[in-house]
Coordinates of C-alpha atoms and ligand atoms in Angstrom, one line a residue:
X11 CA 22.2 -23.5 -8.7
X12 CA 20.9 -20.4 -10.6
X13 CA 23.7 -18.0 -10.3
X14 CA 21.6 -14.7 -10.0
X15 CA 23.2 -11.2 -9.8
X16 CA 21.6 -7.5 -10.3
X17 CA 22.9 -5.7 -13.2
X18 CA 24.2 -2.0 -12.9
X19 CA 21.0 -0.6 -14.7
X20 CA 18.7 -2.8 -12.5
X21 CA 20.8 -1.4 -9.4
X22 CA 20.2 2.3 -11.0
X23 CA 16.6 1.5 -11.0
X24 CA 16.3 0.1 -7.6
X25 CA 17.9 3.1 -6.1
X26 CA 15.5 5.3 -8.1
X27 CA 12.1 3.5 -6.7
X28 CA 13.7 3.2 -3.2
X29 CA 14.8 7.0 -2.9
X30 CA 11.5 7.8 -4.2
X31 CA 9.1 6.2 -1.8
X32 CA 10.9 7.1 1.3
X33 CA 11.1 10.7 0.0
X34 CA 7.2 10.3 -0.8
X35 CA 6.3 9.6 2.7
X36 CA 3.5 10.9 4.2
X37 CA 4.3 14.3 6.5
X38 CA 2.7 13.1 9.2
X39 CA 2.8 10.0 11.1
X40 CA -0.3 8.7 11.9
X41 CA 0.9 5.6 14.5
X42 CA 2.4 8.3 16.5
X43 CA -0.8 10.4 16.5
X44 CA -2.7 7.3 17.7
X45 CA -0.6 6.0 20.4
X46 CA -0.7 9.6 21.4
X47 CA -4.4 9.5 22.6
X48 CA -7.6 8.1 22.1
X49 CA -9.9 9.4 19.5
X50 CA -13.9 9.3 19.3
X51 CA -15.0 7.7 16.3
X52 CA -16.4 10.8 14.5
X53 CA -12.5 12.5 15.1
X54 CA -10.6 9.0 13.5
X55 CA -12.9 8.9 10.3
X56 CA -12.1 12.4 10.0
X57 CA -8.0 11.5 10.6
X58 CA -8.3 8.4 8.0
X59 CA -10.0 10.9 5.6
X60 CA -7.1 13.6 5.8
X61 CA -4.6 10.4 6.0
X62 CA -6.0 8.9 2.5
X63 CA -5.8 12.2 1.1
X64 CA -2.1 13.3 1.7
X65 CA -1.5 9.0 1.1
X66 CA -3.0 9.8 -2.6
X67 CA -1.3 12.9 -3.4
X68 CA 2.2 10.9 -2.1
X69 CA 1.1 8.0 -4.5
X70 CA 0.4 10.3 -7.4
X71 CA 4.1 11.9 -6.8
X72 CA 5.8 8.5 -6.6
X73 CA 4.3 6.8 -9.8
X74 CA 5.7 10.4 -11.5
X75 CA 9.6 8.7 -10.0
X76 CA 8.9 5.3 -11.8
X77 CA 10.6 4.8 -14.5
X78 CA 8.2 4.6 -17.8
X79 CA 5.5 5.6 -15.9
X80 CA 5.2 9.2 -17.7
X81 CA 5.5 7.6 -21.4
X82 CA 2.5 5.7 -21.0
X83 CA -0.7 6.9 -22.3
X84 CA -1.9 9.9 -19.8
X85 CA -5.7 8.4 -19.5
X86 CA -3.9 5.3 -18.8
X87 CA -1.4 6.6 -15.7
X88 CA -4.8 8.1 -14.7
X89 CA -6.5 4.5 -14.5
X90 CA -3.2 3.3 -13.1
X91 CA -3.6 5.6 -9.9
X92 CA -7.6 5.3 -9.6
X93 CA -7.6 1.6 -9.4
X94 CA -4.3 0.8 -7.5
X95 CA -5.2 3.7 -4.9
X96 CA -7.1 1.7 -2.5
X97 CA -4.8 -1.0 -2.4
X98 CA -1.8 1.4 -2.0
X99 CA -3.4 3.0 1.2
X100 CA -3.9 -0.6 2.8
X101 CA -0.5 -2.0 2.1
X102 CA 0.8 1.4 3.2
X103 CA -1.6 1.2 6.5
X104 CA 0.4 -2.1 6.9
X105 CA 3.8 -1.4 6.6
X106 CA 3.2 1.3 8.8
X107 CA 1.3 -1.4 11.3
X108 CA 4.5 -3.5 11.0
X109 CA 7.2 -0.8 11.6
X110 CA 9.3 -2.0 14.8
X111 CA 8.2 0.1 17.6
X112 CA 8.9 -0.5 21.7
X113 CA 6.8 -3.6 23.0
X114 CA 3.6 -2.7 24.1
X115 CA 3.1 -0.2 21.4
X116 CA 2.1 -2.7 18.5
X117 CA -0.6 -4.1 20.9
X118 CA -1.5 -0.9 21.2
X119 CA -2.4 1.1 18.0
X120 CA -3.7 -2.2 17.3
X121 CA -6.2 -1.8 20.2
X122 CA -6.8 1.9 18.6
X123 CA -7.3 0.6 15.0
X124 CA -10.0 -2.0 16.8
X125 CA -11.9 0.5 18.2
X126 CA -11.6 3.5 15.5
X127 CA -15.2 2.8 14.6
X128 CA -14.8 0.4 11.9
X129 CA -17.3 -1.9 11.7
X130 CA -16.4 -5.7 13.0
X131 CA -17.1 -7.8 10.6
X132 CA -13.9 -6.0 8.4
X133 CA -11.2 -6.0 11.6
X134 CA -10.5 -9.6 10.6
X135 CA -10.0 -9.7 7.1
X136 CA -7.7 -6.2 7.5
X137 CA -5.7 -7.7 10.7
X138 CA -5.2 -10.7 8.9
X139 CA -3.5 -9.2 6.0
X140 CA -1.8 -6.9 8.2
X141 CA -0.1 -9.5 9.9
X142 CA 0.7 -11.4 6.9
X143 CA 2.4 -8.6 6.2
X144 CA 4.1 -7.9 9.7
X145 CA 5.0 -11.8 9.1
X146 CA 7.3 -11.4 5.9
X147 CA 9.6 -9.1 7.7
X148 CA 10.0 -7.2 4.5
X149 CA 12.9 -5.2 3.5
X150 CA 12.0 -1.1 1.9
X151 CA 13.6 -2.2 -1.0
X152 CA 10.8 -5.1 -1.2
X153 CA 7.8 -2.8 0.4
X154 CA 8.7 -0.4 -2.3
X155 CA 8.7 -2.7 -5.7
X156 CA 5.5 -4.3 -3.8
X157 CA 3.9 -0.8 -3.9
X158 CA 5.2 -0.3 -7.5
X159 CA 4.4 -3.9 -9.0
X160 CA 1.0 -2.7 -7.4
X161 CA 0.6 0.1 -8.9
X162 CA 1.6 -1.2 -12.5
X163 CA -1.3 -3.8 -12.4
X164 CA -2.3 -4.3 -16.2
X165 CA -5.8 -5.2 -15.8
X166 CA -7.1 -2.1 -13.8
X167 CA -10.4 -0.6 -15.2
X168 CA -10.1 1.6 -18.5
X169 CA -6.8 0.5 -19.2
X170 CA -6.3 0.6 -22.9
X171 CA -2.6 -0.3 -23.6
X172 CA -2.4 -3.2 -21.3
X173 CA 0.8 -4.4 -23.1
X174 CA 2.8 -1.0 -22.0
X175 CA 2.2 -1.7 -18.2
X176 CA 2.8 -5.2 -18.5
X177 CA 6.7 -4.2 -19.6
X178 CA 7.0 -1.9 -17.1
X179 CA 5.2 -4.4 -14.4
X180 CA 7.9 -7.2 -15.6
X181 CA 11.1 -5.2 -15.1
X182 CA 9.6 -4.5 -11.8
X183 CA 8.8 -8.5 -11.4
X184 CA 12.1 -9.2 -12.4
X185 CA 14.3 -6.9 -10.2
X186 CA 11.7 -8.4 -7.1
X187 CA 12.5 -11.8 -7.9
X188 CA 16.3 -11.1 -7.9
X189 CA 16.6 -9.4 -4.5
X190 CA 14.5 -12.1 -3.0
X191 CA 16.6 -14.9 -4.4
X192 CA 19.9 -12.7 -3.2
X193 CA 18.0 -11.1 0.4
X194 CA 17.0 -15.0 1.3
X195 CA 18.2 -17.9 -0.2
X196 CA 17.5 -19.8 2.2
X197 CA 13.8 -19.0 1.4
X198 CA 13.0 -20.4 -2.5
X199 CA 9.4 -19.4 -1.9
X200 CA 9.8 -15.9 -0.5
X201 CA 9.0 -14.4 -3.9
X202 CA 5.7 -16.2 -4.2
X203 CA 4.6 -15.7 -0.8
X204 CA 4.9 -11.5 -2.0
X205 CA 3.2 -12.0 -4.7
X206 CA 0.6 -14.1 -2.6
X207 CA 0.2 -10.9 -0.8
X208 CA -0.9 -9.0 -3.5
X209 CA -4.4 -11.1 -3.6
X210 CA -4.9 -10.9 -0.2
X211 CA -4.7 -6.9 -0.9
X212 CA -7.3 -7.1 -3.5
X213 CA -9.5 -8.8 -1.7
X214 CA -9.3 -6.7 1.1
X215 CA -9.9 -3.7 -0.9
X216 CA -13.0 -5.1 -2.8
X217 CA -14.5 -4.7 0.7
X218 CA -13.8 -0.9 1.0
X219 CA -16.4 1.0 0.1
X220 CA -18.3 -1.3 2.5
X221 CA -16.3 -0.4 5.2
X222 CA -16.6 3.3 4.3
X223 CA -19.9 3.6 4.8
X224 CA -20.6 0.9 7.9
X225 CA -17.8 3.2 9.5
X226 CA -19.4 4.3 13.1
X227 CA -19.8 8.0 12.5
X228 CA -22.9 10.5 12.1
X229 CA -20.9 12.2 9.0
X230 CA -19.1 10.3 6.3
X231 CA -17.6 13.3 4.8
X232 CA -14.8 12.8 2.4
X233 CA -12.3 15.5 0.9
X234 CA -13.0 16.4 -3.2
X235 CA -10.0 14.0 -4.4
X236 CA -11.4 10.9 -1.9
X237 CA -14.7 11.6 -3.7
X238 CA -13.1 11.2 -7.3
X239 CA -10.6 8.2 -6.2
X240 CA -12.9 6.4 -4.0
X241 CA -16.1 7.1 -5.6
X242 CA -17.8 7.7 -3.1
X243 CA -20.4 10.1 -2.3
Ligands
9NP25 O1 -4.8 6.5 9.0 C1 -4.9 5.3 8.7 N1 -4.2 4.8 7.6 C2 -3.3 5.6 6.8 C3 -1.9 5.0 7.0 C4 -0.9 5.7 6.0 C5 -1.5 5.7 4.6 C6 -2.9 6.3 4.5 C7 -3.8 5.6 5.4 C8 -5.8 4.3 9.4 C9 -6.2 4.9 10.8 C10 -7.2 6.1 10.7 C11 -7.7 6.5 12.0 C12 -8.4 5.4 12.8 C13 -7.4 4.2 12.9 C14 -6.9 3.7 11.6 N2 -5.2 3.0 9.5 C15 -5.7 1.9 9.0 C16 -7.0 1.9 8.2 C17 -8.2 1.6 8.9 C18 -9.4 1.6 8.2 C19 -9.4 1.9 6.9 C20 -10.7 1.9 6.2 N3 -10.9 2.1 4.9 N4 -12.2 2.1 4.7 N5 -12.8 2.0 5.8 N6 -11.9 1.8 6.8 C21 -8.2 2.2 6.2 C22 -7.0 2.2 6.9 N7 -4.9 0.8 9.2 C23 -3.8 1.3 9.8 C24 -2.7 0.6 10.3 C25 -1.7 1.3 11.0 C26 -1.9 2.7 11.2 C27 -3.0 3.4 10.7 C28 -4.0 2.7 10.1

């Protein structure tokens, strides 16, 4: 039996990442917004877009907390950001679908999310990874090296020193693997089924800029940063 314990750096680090994304949260919370009332279609593209926004600027903050991050290549932390951003909003948009909230309330932002204006043929696919997500229960130590691991992906676009992410990526792999082992022992697959996650996430975001524009609105008008990090428009 594989006797597996954190060392005192990797503890250091953890607290780092952790402290970091709950400090890099967005202001406002958007499940509270929607339970609050019901929005036309034109009014919830226009809250996703100001949502994405303040999600990228968050994102941007938190990759400046991990560790390494700032030594790579600057062009590099740039195509770091750009092609992990989409995928960072929807795991974020699922955390924040699986928070615990009094019964009824689940069913119903989930009702909201349904009939935001998204088109229908992308509900499924997005509910389906939302509530693979809900499914894993996970920890914030675990959403937060998810979001990292994420965000360190290698083989994004434009990415010239692939080898200097993949270090950074495996300490993060590593220090993931260990607090699975030690958060469920019972469960030797739990770290796979995380990582399992993170192609789900990818294909979900392949369909984004789809989705964008098959939104149910007269006006797809996105915000000067959405335009650069989406490319859209
Ligand atoms: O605001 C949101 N997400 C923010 C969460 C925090 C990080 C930044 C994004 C949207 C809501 C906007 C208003 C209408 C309802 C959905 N959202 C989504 C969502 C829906 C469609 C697309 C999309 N992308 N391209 N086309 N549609 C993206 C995200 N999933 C959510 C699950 C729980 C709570 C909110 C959720």
């Amino acid at each position: 039996k594989e006797k597996v314990e954190i060392t005192k750096e990797q503890r250091t680090l953890m607290k780092v990442i952790v402290d970091a994304y709950s400090t890099h949260q967005i202001p406002q919370d958007v499940a509270k917004k929607l339970l609050q009332e019901q929005y036309s279609a034109d009014e919830n593209f226009l809250l996703l877009t100001e949502m994405a926004t303040s999600q990228v600027q968050v994102l941007v903050e938190f990759t400046k907390n991990i560790p390494g991050f700032l030594s790579l290549d600057r062009e590099d932390q740039i195509a770091l950001l750009k092609g992990s951003a989409v995928e960072a909003m929807f795991l974020r948009s699922a955390q924040v679908f699986s928070r615990k909230m009094p019964s009824g309330q689940t069913e119903v932002l989930e009702e909201r999310i349904r009939k935001s204006g998204i088109s229908e043929e992308f509900i499924i696919p997005m509910f389906n990874f939302y509530k693979s997500i809900v499914s894993l229960h996970m920890v914030q130590e675990e959403q937060a090296l998810l979001t990292t691991i994420t965000i360190l992906t290698p083989d994004r676009p434009y990415v010239k020193d692939q080898q200097a992410v993949e270090r950074i990526q495996e300490t993060m792999l590593e220090l993931l693997r260990k607090l699975c082992v030690l958060q469920r022992p019972q469960e030797p697959q739990y770290f796979a089924r995380l990582l399992g996650r993170l192609t789900e996430l990818r294909t979900l975001s392949h369909y984004h800029a789809e989705m964008l524009t098959s939104w149910r609105t007269n006006d797809h008008k996105f915000t000067p940063l959405l335009c650069e990090i989406w490319d859209v428009q």
